[in-house]
């Protein structure tokens, strides 16, 4: 990543600040969930289906964490 917040090695400093990360996670989430619905909703116990579900849940969870920290920092007055 090329932003100044992502060049640091501390994970806590990156949360809620990296717009590039948030856009990537948004794109991956909006591509992943419809893809799972279209390809694997009929076979939820298939290995590929479960793997895609885990990836989609990870993307969405990390995006939610970014957004929660972003809202917290904005409410607290930190930039």
CSV table of C-alpha atoms in Angstrom, one decimal:
chain,number,residue,atom,x,y,z
A,1,UNK,CA,0.0,0.0,0.0
A,2,UNK,CA,1.2,3.4,-0.8
A,3,UNK,CA,-0.5,5.6,1.8
A,4,UNK,CA,1.4,6.9,4.8
A,5,UNK,CA,-0.7,5.0,7.3
A,6,UNK,CA,-0.1,1.7,5.7
A,7,UNK,CA,3.7,2.1,5.7
A,8,UNK,CA,3.7,1.7,9.5
A,9,UNK,CA,3.9,-1.8,10.9
A,10,UNK,CA,1.4,-1.3,13.7
A,11,UNK,CA,-2.0,-2.7,12.9
A,12,UNK,CA,-3.9,-0.5,15.3
A,13,UNK,CA,-2.7,2.7,13.5
A,14,UNK,CA,-4.0,1.5,10.2
A,15,UNK,CA,-7.5,0.7,11.2
A,16,UNK,CA,-10.0,3.3,10.1
A,17,UNK,CA,-7.5,5.5,8.3
A,18,UNK,CA,-6.6,3.7,5.1
A,19,UNK,CA,-9.1,4.6,2.4
A,20,UNK,CA,-7.5,2.3,-0.2
A,21,UNK,CA,-8.0,-0.7,2.1
A,22,UNK,CA,-11.6,0.2,2.7
A,23,UNK,CA,-12.3,0.6,-1.0
A,24,UNK,CA,-10.6,-2.7,-1.7
A,25,UNK,CA,-12.6,-4.5,1.0
A,26,UNK,CA,-15.8,-2.9,-0.3
A,27,UNK,CA,-15.1,-4.1,-3.8
A,28,UNK,CA,-14.2,-7.6,-2.6
A,29,UNK,CA,-17.4,-7.8,-0.5
A,30,UNK,CA,-19.7,-6.6,-3.3
A,31,UNK,CA,-18.2,-9.1,-5.7
A,32,UNK,CA,-17.9,-12.0,-3.3
A,33,UNK,CA,-21.4,-12.1,-1.8
A,34,UNK,CA,-23.3,-12.1,-5.1
A,35,UNK,CA,-20.9,-14.6,-6.6
A,36,UNK,CA,-21.5,-17.0,-3.7
A,37,UNK,CA,-25.3,-16.4,-4.1
A,38,UNK,CA,-25.2,-17.1,-7.8
A,39,UNK,CA,-22.9,-20.1,-7.8
A,40,UNK,CA,-23.2,-21.9,-4.4
A,41,UNK,CA,-26.5,-21.1,-2.7
A,42,UNK,CA,-27.9,-24.5,-3.8
A,43,UNK,CA,-24.9,-26.4,-2.4
A,44,UNK,CA,-23.9,-24.7,0.9
A,45,UNK,CA,-22.0,-27.7,2.2
A,46,UNK,CA,-19.7,-27.8,-0.8
A,47,UNK,CA,-16.0,-27.2,0.0
A,48,UNK,CA,-15.8,-24.3,-2.5
A,49,UNK,CA,-18.9,-22.8,-1.1
A,50,UNK,CA,-17.6,-22.8,2.5
A,51,UNK,CA,-14.3,-21.4,1.4
A,52,UNK,CA,-15.9,-18.5,-0.4
A,53,UNK,CA,-18.2,-17.9,2.6
A,54,UNK,CA,-15.2,-17.6,4.8
A,55,UNK,CA,-13.4,-15.2,2.5
A,56,UNK,CA,-16.6,-13.1,2.1
A,57,UNK,CA,-17.1,-13.0,5.9
A,58,UNK,CA,-13.5,-12.0,6.4
A,59,UNK,CA,-13.7,-9.2,3.9
A,60,UNK,CA,-17.0,-7.9,5.3
A,61,UNK,CA,-15.8,-8.3,8.9
A,62,UNK,CA,-12.6,-6.4,8.3
A,63,UNK,CA,-14.5,-3.7,6.4
A,64,UNK,CA,-16.9,-3.4,9.4
A,65,UNK,CA,-14.0,-3.1,11.8
A,66,UNK,CA,-12.5,-0.3,9.6
A,67,UNK,CA,-15.8,1.5,9.5
A,68,UNK,CA,-16.4,1.2,13.3
A,69,UNK,CA,-12.9,2.5,14.1
A,70,UNK,CA,-13.4,5.3,11.5
A,71,UNK,CA,-16.7,6.4,13.2
A,72,UNK,CA,-15.1,6.2,16.6
A,73,UNK,CA,-12.2,8.4,15.6
A,74,UNK,CA,-14.4,10.9,13.9
A,75,UNK,CA,-16.7,11.1,17.0
A,76,UNK,CA,-13.7,11.5,19.3
A,77,UNK,CA,-12.3,14.3,17.2
A,78,UNK,CA,-9.2,12.5,16.1
A,79,UNK,CA,-8.2,12.6,12.5
